[in-house]
PDB file of C-alpha atoms in Angstrom:
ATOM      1  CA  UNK A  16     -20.010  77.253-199.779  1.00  0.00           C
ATOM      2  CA  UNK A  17     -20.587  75.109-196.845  1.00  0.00           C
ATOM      3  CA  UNK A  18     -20.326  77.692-194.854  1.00  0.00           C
ATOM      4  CA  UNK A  19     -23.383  79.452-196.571  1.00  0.00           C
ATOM      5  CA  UNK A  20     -24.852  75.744-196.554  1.00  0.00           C
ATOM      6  CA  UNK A  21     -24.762  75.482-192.450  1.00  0.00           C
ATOM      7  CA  UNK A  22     -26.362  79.184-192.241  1.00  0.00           C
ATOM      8  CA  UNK A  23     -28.687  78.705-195.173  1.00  0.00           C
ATOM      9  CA  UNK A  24     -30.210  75.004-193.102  1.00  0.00           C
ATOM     10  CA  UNK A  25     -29.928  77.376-189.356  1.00  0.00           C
ATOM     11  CA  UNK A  26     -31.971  79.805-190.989  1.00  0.00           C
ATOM     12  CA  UNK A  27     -34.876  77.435-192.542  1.00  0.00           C
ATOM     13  CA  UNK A  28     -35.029  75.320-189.063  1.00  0.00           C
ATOM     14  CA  UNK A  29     -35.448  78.497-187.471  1.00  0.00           C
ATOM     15  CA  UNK A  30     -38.412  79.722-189.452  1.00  0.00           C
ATOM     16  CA  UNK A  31     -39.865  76.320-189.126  1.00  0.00           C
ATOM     17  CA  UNK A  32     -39.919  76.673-185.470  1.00  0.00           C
ATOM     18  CA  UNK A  33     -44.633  76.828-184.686  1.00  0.00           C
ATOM     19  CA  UNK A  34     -43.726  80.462-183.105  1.00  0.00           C
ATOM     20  CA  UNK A  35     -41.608  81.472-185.820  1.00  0.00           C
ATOM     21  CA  UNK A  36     -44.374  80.820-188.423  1.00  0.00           C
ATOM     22  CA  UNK A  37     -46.999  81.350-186.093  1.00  0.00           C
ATOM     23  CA  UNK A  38     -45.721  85.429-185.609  1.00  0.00           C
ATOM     24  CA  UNK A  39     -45.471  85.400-189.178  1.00  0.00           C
ATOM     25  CA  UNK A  40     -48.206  84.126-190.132  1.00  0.00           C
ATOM     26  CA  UNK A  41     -50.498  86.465-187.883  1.00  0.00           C
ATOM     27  CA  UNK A  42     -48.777  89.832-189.269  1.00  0.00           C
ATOM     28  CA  UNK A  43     -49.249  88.675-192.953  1.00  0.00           C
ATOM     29  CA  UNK A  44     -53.197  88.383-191.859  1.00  0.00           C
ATOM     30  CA  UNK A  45     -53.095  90.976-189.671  1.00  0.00           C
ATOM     31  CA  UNK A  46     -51.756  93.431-192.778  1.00  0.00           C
ATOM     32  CA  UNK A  47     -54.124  91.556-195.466  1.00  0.00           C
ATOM     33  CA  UNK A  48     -57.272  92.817-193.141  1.00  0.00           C
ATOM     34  CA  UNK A  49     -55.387  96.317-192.931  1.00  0.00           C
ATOM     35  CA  UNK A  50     -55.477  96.716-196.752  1.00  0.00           C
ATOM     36  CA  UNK A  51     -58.594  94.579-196.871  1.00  0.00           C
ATOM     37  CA  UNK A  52     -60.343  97.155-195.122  1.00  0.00           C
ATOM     38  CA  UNK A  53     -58.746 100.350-196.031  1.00  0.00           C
ATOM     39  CA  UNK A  54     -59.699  99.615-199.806  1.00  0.00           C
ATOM     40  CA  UNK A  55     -63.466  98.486-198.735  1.00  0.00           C
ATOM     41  CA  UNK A  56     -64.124 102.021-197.330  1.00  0.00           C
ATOM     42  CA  UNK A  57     -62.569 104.163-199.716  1.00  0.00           C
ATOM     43  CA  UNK A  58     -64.381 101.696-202.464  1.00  0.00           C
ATOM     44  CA  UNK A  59     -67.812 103.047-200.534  1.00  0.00           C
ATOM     45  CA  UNK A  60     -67.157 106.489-202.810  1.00  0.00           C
ATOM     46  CA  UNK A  61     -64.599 105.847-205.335  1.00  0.00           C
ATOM     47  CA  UNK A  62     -64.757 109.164-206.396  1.00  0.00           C
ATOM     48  CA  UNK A  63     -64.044 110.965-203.069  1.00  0.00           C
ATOM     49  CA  UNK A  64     -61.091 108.599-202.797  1.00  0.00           C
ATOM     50  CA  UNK A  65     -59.472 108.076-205.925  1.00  0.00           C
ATOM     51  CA  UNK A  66     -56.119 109.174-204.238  1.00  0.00           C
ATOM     52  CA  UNK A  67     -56.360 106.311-201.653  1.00  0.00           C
ATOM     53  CA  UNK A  68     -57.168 103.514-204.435  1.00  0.00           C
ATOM     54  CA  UNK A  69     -54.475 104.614-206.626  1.00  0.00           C
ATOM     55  CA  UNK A  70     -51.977 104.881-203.544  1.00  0.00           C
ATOM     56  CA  UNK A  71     -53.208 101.678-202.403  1.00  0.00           C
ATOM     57  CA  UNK A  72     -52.801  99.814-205.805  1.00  0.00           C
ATOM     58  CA  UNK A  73     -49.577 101.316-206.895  1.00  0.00           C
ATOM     59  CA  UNK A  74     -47.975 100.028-203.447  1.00  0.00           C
ATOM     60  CA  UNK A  75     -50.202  96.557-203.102  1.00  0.00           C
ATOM     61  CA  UNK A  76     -48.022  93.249-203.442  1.00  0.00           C
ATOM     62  CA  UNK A  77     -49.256  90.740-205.511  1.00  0.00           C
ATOM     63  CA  UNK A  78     -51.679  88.802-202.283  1.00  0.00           C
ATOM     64  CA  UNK A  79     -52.953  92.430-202.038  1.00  0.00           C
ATOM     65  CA  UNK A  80     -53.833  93.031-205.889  1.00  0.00           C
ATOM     66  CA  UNK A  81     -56.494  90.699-205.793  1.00  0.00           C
ATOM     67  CA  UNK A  82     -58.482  92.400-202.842  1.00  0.00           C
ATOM     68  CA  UNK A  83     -58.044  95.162-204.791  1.00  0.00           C
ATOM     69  CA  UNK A  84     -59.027  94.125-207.720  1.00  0.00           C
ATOM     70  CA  UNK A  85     -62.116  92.523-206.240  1.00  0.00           C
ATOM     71  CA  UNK A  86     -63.542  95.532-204.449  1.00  0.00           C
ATOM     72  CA  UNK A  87     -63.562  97.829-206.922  1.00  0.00           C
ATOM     73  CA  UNK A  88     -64.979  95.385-209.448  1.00  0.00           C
ATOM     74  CA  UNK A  89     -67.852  94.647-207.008  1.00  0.00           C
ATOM     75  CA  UNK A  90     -68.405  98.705-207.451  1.00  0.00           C
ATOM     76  CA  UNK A  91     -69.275  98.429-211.433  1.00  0.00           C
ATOM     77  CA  UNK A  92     -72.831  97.871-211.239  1.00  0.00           C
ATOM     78  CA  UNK A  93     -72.947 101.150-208.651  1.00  0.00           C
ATOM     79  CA  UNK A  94     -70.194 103.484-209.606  1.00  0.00           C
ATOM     80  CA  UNK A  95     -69.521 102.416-212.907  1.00  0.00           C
ATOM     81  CA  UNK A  96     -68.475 106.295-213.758  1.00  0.00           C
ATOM     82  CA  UNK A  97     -65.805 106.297-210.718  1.00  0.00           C
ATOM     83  CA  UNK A  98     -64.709 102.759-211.327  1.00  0.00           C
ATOM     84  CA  UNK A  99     -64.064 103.585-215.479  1.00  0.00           C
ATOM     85  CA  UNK A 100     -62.190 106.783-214.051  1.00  0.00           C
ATOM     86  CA  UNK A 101     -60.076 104.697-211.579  1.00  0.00           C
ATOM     87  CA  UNK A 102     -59.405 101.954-214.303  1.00  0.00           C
ATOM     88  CA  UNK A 103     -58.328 105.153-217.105  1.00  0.00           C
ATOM     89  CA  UNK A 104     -56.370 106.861-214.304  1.00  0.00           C
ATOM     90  CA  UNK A 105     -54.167 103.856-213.398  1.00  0.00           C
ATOM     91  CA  UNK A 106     -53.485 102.701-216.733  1.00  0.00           C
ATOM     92  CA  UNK A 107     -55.482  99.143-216.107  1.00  0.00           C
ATOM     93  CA  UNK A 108     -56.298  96.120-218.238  1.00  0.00           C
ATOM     94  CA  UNK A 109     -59.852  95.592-218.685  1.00  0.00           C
ATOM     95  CA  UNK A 110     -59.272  92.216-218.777  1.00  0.00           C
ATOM     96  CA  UNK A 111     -57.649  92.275-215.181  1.00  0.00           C
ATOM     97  CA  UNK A 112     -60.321  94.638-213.554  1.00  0.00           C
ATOM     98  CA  UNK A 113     -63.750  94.163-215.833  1.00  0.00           C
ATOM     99  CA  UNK A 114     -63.873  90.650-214.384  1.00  0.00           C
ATOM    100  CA  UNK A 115     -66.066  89.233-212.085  1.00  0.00           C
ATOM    101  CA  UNK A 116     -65.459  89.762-208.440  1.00  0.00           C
ATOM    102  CA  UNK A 117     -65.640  86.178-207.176  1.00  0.00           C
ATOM    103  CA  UNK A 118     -63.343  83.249-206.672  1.00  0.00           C
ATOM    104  CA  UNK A 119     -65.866  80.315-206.005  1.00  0.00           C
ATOM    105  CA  UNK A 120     -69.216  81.878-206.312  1.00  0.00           C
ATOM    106  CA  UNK A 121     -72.184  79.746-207.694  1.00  0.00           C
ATOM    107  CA  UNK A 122     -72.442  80.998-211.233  1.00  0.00           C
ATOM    108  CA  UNK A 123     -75.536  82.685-211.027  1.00  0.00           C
ATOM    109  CA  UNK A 124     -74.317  85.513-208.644  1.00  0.00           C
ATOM    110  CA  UNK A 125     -71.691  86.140-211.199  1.00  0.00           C
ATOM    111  CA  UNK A 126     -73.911  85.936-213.829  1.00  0.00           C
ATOM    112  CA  UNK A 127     -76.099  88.858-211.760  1.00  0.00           C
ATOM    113  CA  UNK A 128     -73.124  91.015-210.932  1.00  0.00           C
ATOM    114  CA  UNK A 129     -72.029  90.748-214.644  1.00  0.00           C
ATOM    115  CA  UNK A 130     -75.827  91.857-215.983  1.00  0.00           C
ATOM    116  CA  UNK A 131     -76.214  94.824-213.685  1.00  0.00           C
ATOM    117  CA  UNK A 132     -72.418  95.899-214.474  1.00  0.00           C
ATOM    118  CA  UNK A 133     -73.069  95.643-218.414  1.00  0.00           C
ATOM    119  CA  UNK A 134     -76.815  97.534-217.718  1.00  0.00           C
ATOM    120  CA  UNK A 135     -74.701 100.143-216.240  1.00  0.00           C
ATOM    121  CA  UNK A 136     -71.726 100.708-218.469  1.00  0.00           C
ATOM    122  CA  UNK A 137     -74.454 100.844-221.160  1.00  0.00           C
ATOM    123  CA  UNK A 138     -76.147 103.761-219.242  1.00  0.00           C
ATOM    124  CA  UNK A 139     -73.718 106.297-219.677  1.00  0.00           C
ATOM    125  CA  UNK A 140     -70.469 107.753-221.806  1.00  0.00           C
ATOM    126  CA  UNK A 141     -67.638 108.600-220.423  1.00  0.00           C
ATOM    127  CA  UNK A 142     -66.360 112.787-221.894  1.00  0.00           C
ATOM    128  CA  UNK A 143     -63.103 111.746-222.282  1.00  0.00           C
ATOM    129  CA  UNK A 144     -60.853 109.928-224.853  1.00  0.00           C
ATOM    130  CA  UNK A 145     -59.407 107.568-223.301  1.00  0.00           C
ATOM    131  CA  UNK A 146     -62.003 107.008-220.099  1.00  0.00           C
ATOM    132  CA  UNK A 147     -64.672 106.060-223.085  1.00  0.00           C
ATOM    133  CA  UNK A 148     -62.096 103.428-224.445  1.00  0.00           C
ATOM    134  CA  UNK A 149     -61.727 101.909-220.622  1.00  0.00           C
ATOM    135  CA  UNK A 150     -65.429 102.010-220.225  1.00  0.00           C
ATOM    136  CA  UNK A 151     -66.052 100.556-223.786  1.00  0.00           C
ATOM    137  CA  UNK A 152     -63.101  98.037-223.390  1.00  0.00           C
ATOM    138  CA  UNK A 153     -64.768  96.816-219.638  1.00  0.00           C
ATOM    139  CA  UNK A 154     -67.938  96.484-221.464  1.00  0.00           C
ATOM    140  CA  UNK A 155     -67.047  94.575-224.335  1.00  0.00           C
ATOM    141  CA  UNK A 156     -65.233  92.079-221.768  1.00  0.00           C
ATOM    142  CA  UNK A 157     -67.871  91.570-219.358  1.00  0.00           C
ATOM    143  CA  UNK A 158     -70.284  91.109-222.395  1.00  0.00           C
ATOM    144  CA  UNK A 159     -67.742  88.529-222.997  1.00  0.00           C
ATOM    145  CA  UNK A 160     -67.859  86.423-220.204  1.00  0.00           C
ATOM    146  CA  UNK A 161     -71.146  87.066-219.084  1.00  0.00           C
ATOM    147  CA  UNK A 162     -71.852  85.282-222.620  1.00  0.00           C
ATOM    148  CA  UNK A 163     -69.771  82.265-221.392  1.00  0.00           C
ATOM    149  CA  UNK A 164     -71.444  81.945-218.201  1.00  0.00           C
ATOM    150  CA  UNK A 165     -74.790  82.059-219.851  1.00  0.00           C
ATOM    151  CA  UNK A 166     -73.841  79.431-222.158  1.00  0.00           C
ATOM    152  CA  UNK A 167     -71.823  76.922-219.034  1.00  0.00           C
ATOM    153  CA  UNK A 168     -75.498  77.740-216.809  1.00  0.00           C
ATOM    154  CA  UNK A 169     -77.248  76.022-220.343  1.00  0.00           C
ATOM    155  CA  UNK A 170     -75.046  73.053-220.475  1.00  0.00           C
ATOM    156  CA  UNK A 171     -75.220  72.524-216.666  1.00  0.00           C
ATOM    157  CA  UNK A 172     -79.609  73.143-216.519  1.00  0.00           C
TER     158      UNK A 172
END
């Protein structure tokens, strides 16, 4: 045990060491704008690269998911047809993906994004099954929040 103690302390001094975490540090970014990127261009036509989103989700780690999750959101209110068919495809939660893209926007660029999505999930139905319970299931929880935001915006005015 103190063995694994001595090696255990060796190895966390080590990767303390500025080049240590510096080198790691740069290939974790260096792979986030990878991925980052990959997923923003095939997001440009969801439909001619379904394979590439679903290859990239399936194998994203958990830092990754939420580019992921962002870019194709930010797609709704353009390719709400190819993003329903992604969503129905992989199997998603609505209330993962359907969300708003942002992190720390001002509200009312959520509150935009979130009208235009529900204006175009209301344009359209989806042929099958289960794409018309994603697409009904997104809509329902944008409606949702976008309802929230609406009513924070009124408290705030």
């Amino acid at each position: 045990m103190k063995h694994l103690s001595l090696i255990l302390a060796s190895l966390l001094m080590f990767m303390a060491l500025p080049a240590f975490a510096d080198k790691h540090f740069e290939n974790e970014t260096i792979e986030e704008k990878k991925f980052e990127y990959i997923v923003h261009q095939a997001c440009k036509d969801i439909f001619a690269n379904t394979d590439i989103l679903v290859a990239t989700r399936k194998e994203s780690e958990a830092a990754f998911s939420l580019i992921w999750q962002f870019s194709v959101a930010r797609k709704i209110p353009s390719q709400p047809v190819a993003a329903i068919s992604l969503y129905t495809i992989l199997e998603s939660d609505p209330t993962d993906e359907c969300s708003p893209p942002f992190i720390e926007e001002d509200i009312e660029t959520a509150i935009v994004w979130s009208r235009r999505s529900i204006d175009a999930l209301q344009s359209f139905t989806m042929n099958g099954e289960k794409e018309e319970q994603m697409r009904r299931a997104c809509l329902s929880n944008i409606e949702d929040i976008y309802l929230k935001m609406i009513e924070e915006a009124e408290k705030v005015k």
